GROMACS .gro file of N, CA, C and O in nm:
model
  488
    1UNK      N    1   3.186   0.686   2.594
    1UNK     CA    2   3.230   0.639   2.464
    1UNK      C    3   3.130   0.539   2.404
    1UNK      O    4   3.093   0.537   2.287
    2UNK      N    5   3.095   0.464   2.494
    2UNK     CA    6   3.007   0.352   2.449
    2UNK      C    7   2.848   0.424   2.402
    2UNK      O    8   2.771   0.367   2.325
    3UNK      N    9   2.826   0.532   2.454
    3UNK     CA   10   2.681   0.593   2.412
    3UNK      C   11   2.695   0.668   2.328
    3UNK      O   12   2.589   0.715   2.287
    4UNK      N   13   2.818   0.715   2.263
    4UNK     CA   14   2.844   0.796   2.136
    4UNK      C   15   2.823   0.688   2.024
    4UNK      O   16   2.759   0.702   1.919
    5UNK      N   17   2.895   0.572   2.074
    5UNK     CA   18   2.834   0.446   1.913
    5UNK      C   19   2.708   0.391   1.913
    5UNK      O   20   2.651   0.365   1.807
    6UNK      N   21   2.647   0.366   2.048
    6UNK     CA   22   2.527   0.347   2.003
    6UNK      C   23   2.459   0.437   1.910
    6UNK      O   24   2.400   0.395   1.810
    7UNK      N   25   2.467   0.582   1.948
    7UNK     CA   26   2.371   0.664   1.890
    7UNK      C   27   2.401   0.688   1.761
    7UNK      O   28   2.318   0.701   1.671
    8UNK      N   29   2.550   0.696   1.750
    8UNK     CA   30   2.547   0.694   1.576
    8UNK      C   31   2.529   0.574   1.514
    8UNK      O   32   2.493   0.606   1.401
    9UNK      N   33   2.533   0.468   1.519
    9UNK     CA   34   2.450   0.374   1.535
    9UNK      C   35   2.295   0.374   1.508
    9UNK      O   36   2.233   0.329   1.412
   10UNK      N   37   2.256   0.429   1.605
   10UNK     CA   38   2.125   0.428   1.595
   10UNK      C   39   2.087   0.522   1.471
   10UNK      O   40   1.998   0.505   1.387
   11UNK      N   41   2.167   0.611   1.482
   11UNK     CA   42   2.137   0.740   1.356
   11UNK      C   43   2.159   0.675   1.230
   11UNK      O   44   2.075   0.692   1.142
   12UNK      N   45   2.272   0.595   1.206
   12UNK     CA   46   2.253   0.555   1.063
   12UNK      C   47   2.139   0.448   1.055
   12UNK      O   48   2.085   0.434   0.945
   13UNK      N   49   2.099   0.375   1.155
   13UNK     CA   50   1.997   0.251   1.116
   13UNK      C   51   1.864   0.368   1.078
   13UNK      O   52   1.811   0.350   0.969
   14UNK      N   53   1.823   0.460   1.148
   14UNK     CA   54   1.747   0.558   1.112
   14UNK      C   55   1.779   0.615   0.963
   14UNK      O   56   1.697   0.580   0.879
   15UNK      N   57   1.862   0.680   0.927
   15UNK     CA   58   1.890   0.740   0.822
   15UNK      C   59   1.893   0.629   0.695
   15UNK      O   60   1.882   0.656   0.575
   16UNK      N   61   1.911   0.492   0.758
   16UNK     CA   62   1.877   0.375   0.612
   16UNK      C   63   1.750   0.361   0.614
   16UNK      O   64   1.694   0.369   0.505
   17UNK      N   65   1.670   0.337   0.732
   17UNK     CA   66   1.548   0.337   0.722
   17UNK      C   67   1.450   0.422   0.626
   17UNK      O   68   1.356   0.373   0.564
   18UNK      N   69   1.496   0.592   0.624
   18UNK     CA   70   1.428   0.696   0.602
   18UNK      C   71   1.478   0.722   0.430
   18UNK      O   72   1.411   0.758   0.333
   19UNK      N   73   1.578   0.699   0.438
   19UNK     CA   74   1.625   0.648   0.239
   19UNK      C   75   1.495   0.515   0.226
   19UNK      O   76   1.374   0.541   0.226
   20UNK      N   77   1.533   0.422   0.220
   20UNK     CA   78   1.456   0.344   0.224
   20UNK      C   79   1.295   0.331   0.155
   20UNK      O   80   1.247   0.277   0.055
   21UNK      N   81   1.234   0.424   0.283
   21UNK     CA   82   1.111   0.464   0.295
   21UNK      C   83   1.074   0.599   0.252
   21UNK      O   84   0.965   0.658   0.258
   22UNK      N   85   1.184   0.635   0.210
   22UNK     CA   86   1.176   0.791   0.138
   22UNK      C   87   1.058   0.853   0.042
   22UNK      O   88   0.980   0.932   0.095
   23UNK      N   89   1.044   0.829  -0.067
   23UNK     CA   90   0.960   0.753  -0.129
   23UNK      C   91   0.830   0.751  -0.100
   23UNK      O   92   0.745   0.817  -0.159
   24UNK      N   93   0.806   0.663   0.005
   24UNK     CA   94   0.686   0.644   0.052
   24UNK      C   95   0.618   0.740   0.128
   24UNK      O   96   0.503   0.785   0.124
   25UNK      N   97   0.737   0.766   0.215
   25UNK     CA   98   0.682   0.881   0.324
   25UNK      C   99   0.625   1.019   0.219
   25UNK      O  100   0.520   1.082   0.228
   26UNK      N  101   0.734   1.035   0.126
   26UNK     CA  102   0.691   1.160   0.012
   26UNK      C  103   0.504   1.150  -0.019
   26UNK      O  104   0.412   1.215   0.028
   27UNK      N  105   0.506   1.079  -0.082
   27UNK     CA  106   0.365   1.044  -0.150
   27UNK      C  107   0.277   1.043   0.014
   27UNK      O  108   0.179   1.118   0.020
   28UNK      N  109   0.297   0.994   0.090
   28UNK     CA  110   0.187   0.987   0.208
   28UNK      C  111   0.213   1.119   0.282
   28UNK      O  112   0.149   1.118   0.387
   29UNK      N  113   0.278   1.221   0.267
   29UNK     CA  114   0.252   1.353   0.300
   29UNK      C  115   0.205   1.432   0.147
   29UNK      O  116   0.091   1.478   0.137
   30UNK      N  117   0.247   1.437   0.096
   30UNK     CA  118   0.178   1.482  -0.052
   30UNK      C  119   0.040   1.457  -0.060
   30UNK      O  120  -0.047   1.545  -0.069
   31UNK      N  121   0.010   1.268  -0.053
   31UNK     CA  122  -0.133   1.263  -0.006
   31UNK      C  123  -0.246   1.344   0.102
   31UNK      O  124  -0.363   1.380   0.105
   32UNK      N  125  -0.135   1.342   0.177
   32UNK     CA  126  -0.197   1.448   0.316
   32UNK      C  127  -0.271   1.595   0.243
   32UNK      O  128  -0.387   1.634   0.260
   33UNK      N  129  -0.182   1.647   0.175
   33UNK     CA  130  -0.211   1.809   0.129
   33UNK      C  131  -0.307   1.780   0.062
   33UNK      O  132  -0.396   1.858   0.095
   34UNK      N  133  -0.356   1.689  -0.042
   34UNK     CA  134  -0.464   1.650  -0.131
   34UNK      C  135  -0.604   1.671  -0.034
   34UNK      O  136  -0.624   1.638   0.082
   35UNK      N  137  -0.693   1.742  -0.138
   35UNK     CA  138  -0.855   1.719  -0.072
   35UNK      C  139  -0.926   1.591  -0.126
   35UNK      O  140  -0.917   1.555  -0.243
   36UNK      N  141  -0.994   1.528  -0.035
   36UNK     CA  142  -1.069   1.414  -0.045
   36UNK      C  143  -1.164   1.429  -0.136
   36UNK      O  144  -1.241   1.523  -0.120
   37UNK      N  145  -1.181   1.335  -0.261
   37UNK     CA  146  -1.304   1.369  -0.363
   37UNK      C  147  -1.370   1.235  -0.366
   37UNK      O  148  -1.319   1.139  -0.309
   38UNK      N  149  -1.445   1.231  -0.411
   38UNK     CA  150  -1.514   1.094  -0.414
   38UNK      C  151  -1.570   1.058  -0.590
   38UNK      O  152  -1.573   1.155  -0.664
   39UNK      N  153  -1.613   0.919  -0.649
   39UNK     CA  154  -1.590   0.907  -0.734
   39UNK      C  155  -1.661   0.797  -0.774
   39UNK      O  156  -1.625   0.693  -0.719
   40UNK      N  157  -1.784   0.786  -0.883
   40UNK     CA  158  -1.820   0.668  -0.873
   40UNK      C  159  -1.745   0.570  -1.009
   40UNK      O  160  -1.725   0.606  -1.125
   41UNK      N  161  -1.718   0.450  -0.949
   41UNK     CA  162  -1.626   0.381  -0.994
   41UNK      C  163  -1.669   0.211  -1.026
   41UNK      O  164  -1.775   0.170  -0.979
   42UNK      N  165  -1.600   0.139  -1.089
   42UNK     CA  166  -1.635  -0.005  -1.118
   42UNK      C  167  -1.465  -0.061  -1.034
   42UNK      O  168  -1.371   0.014  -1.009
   43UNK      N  169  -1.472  -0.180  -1.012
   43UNK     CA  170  -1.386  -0.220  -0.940
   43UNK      C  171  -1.317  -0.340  -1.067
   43UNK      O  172  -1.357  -0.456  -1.069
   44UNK      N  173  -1.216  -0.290  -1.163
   44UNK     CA  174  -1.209  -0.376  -1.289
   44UNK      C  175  -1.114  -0.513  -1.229
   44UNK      O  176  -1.148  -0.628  -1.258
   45UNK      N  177  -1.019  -0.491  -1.162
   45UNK     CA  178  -0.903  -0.575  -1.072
   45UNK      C  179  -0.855  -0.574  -0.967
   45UNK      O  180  -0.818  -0.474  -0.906
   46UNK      N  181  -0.850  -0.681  -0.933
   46UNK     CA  182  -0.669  -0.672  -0.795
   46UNK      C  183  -0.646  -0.762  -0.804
   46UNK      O  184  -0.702  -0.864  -0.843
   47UNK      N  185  -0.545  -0.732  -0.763
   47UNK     CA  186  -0.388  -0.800  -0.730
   47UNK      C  187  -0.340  -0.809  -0.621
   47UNK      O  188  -0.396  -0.745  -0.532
   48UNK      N  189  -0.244  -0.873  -0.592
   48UNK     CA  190  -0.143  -0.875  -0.492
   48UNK      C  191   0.013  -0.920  -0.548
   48UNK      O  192   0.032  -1.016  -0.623
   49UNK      N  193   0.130  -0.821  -0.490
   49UNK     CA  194   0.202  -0.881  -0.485
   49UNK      C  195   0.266  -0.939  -0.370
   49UNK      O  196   0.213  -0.946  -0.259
   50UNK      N  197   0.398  -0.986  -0.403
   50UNK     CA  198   0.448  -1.108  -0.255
   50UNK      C  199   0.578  -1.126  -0.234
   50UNK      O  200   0.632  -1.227  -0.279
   51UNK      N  201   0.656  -1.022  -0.156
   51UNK     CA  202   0.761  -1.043  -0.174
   51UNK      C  203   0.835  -1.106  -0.006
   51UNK      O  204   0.802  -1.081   0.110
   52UNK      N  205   0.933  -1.185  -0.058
   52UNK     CA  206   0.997  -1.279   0.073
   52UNK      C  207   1.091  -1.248   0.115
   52UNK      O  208   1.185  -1.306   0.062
   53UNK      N  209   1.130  -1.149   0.223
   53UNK     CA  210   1.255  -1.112   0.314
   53UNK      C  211   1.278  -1.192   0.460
   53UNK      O  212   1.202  -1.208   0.556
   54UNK      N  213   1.413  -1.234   0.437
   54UNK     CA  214   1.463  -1.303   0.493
   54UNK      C  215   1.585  -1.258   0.599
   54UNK      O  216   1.690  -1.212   0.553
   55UNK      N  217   1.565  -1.276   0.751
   55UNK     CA  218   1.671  -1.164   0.804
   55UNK      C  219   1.795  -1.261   0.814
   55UNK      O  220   1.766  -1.378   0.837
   56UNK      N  221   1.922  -1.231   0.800
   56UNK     CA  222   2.017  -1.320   0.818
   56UNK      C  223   2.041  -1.430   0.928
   56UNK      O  224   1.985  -1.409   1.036
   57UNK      N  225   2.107  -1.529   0.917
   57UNK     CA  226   2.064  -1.613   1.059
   57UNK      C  227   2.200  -1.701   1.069
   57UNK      O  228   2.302  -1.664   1.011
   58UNK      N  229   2.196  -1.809   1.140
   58UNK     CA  230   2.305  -1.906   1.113
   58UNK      C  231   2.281  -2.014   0.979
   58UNK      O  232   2.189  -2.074   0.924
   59UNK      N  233   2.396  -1.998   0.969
   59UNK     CA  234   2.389  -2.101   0.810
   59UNK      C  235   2.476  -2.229   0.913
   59UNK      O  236   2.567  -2.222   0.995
   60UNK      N  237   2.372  -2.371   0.842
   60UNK     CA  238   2.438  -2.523   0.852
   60UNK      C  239   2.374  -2.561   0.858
   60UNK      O  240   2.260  -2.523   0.886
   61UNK      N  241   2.443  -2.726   0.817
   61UNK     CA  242   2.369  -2.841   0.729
   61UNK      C  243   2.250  -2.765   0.650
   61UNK      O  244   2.135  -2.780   0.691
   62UNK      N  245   2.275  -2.685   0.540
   62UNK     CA  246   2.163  -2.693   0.431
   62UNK      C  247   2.087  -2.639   0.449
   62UNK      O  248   1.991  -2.623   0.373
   63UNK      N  249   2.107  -2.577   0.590
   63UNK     CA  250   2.014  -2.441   0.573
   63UNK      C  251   2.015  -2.361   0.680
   63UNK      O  252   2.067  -2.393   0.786
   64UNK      N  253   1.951  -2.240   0.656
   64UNK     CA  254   1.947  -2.116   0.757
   64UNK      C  255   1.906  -2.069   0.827
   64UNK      O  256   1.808  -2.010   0.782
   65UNK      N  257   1.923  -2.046   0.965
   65UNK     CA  258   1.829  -2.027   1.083
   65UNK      C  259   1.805  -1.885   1.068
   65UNK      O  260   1.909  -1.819   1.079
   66UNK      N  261   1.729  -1.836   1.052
   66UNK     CA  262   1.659  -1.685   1.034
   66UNK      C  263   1.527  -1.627   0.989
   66UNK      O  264   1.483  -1.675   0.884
   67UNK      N  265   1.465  -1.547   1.041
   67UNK     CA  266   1.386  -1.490   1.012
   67UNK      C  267   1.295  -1.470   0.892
   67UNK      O  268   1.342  -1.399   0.803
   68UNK      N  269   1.188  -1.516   0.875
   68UNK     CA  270   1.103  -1.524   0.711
   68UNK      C  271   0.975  -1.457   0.684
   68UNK      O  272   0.878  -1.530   0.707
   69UNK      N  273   0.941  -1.323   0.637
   69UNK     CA  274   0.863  -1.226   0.630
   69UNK      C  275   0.864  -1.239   0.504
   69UNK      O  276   0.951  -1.257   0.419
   70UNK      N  277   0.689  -1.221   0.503
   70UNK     CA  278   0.616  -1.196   0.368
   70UNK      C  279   0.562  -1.133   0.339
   70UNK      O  280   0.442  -1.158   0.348
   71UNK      N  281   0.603  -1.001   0.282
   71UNK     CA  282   0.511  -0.894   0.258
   71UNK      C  283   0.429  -0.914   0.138
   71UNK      O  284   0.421  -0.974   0.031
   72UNK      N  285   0.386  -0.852   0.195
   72UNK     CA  286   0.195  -0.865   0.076
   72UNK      C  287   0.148  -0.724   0.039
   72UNK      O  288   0.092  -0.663   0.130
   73UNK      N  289   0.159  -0.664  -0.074
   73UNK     CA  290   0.114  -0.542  -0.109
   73UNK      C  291   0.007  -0.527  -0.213
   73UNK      O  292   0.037  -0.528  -0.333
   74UNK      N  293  -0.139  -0.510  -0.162
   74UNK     CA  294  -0.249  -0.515  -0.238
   74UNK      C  295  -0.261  -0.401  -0.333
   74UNK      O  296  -0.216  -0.289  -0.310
   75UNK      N  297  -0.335  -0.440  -0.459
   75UNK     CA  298  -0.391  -0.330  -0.538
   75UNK      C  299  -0.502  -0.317  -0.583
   75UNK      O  300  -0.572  -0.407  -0.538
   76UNK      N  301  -0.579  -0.227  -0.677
   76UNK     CA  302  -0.707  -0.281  -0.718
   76UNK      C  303  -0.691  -0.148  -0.872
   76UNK      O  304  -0.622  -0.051  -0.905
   77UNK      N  305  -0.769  -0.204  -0.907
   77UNK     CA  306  -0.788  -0.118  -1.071
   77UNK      C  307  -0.919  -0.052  -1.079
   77UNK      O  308  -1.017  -0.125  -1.064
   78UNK      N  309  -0.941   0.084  -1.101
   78UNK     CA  310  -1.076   0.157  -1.084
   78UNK      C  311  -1.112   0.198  -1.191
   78UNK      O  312  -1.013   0.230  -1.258
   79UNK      N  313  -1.237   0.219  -1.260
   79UNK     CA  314  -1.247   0.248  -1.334
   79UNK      C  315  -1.338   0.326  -1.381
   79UNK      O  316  -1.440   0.262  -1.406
   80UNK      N  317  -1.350   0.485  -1.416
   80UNK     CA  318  -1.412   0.582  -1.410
   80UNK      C  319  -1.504   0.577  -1.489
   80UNK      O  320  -1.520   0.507  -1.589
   81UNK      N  321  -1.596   0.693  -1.419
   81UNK     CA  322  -1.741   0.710  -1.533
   81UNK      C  323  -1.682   0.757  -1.680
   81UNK      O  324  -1.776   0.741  -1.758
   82UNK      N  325  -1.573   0.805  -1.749
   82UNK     CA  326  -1.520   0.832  -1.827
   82UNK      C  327  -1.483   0.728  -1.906
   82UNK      O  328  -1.484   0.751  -2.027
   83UNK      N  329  -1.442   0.589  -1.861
   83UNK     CA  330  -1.369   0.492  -1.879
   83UNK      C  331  -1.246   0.444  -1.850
   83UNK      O  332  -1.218   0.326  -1.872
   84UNK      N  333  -1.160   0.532  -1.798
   84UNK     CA  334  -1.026   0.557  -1.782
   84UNK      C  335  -1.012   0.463  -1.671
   84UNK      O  336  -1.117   0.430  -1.615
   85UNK      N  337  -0.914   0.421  -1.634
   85UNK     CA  338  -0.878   0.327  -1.545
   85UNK      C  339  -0.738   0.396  -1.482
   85UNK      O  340  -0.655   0.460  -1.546
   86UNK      N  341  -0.738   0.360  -1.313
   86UNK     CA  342  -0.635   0.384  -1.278
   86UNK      C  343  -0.593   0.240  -1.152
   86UNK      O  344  -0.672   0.152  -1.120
   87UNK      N  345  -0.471   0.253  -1.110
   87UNK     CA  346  -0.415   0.151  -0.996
   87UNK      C  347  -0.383   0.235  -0.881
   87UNK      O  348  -0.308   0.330  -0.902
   88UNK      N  349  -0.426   0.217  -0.765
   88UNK     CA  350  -0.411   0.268  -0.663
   88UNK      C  351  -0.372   0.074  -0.580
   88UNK      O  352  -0.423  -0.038  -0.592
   89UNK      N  353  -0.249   0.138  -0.498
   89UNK     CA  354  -0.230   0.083  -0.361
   89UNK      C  355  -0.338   0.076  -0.268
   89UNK      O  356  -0.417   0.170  -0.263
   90UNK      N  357  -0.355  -0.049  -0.175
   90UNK     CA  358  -0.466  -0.039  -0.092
   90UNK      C  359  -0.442  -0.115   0.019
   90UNK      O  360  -0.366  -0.211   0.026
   91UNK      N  361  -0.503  -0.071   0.101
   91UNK     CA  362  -0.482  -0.181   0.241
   91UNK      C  363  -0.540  -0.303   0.236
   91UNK      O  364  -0.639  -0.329   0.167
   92UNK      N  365  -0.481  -0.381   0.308
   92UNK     CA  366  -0.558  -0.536   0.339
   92UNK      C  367  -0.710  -0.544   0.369
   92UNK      O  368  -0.791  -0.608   0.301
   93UNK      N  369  -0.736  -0.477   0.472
   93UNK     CA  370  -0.864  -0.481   0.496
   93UNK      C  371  -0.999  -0.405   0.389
   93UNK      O  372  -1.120  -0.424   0.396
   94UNK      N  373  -0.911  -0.309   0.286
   94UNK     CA  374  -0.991  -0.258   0.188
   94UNK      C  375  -1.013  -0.402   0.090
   94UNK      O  376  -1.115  -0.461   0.055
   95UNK      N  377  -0.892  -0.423   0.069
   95UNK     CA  378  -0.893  -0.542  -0.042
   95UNK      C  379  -0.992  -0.631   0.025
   95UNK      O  380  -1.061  -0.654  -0.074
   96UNK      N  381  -1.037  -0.686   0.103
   96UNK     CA  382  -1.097  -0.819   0.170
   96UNK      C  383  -1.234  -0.749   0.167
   96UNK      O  384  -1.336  -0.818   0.163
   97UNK      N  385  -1.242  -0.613   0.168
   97UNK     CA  386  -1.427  -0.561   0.148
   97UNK      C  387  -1.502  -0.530  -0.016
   97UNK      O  388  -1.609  -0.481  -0.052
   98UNK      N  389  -1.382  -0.587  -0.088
   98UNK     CA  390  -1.387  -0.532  -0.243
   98UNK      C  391  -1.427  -0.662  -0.313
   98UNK      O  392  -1.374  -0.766  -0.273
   99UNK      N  393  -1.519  -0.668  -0.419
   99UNK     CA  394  -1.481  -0.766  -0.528
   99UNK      C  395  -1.472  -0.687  -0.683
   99UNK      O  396  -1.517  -0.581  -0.726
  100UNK      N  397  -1.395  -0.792  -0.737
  100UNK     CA  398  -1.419  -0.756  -0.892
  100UNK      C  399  -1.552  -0.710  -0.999
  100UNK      O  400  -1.642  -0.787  -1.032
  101UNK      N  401  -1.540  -0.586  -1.037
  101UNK     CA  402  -1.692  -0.574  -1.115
  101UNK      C  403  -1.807  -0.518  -1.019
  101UNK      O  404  -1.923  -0.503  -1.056
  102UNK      N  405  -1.767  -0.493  -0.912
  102UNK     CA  406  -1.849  -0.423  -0.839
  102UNK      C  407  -1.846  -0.258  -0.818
  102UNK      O  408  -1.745  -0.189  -0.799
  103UNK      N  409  -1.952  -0.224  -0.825
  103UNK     CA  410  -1.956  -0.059  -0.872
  103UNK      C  411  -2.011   0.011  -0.733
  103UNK      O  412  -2.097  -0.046  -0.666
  104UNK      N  413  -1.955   0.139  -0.695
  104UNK     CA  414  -1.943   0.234  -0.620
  104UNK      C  415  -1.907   0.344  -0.571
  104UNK      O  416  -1.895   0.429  -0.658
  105UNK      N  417  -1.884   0.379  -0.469
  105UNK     CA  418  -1.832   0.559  -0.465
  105UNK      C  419  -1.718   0.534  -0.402
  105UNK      O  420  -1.712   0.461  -0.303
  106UNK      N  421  -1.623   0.591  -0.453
  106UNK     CA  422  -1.467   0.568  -0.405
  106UNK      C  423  -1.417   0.720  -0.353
  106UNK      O  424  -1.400   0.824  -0.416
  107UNK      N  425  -1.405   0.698  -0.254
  107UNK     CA  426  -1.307   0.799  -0.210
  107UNK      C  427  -1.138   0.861  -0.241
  107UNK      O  428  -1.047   0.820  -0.169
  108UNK      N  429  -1.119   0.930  -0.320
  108UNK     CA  430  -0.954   0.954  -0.316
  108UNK      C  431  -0.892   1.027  -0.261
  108UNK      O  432  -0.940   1.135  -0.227
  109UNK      N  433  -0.767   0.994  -0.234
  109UNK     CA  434  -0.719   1.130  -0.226
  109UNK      C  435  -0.557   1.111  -0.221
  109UNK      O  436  -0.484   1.052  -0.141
  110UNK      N  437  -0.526   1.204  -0.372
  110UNK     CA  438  -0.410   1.209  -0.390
  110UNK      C  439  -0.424   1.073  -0.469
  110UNK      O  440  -0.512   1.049  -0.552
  111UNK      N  441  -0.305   0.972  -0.425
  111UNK     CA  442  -0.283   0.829  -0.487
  111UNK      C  443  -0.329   0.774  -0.405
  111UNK      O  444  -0.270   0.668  -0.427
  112UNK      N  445  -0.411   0.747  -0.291
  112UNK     CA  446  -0.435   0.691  -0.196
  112UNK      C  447  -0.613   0.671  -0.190
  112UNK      O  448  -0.699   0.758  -0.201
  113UNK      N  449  -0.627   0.538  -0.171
  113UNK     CA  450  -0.841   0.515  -0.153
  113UNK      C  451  -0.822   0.487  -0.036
  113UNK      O  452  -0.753   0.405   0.026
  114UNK      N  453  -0.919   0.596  -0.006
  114UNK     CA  454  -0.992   0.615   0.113
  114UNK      C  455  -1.031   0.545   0.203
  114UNK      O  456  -0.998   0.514   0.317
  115UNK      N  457  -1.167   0.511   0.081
  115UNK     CA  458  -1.264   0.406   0.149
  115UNK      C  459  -1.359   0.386   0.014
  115UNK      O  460  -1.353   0.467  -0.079
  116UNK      N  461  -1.446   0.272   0.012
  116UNK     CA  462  -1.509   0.236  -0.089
  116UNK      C  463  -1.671   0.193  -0.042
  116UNK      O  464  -1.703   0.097   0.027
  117UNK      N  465  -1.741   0.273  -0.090
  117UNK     CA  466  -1.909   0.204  -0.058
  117UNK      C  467  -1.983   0.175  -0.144
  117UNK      O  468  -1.997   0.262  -0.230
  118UNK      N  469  -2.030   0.100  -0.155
  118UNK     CA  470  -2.065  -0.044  -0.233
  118UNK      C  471  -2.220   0.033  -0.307
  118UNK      O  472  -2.310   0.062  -0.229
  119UNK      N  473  -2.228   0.046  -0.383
  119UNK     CA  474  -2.406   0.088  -0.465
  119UNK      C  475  -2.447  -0.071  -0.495
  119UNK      O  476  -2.400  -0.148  -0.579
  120UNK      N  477  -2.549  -0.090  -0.400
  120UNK     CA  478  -2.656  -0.192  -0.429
  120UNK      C  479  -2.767  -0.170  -0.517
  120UNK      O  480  -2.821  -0.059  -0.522
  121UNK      N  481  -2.815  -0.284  -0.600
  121UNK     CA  482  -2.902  -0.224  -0.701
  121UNK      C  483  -3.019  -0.315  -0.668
  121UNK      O  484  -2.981  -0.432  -0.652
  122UNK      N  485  -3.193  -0.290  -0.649
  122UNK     CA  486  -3.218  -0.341  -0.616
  122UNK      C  487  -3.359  -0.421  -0.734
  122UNK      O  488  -3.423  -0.519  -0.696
   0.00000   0.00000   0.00000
């Protein structure tokens, strides 16, 4: 009896998870089917946003013992030999190899950058 609630249990914490992340998972298999093109590009912005989740905890005297996560979701703004500009999502470690106004060959694919290499001019 007791391993029948865990597991449904476990099945709905799964099944909130996968709503959830629904969404995401879509676009990162969609991305998958996409062929990789590459693209030379200007690097016009980024951003970050910052959002603060907090897991429930004990509440007293004035405040709450629990858990404090900060997600951080980078972006950057590209901007084509055409002129056109787009926003792609990016990883941390892409964002920290990027600056503003810097021009190069961008990899895409789908909604997703690749990777970015830098054209030095000399």
């Amino acid at each position: 009896m007791d391993g029948i609630i865990i597991a449904l249990l476990a099945a709905i914490f799964a099944g909130v998870a996968l709503i959830r992340n629904g969404s995401r998972l879509k676009e990162w298999l969609e991305n998958n089917k996409q062929p990789e093109e590459s693209w030379n590009v200007r690097i016009v912005s980024k951003r970050k946003e910052s959002k603060r989740r907090t897991s429930p905890g004990r509440s007293g005297g004035g405040f709450s013992v629990g858990r404090s996560q900060v997600k951080r979701t980078y972006f950057v703004t590209l901007q084509f030999s055409d002129e056109s500009r787009q926003e792609y999502r990016v990883s941390s470690r892409l964002d920290a190899q990027i600056k503003e106004g810097e021009k190069g060959t961008a990899v895409l694919q789908g909604t997703r950058v690749v990777s970015f290499m830098h054209h030095f001019s000399a």
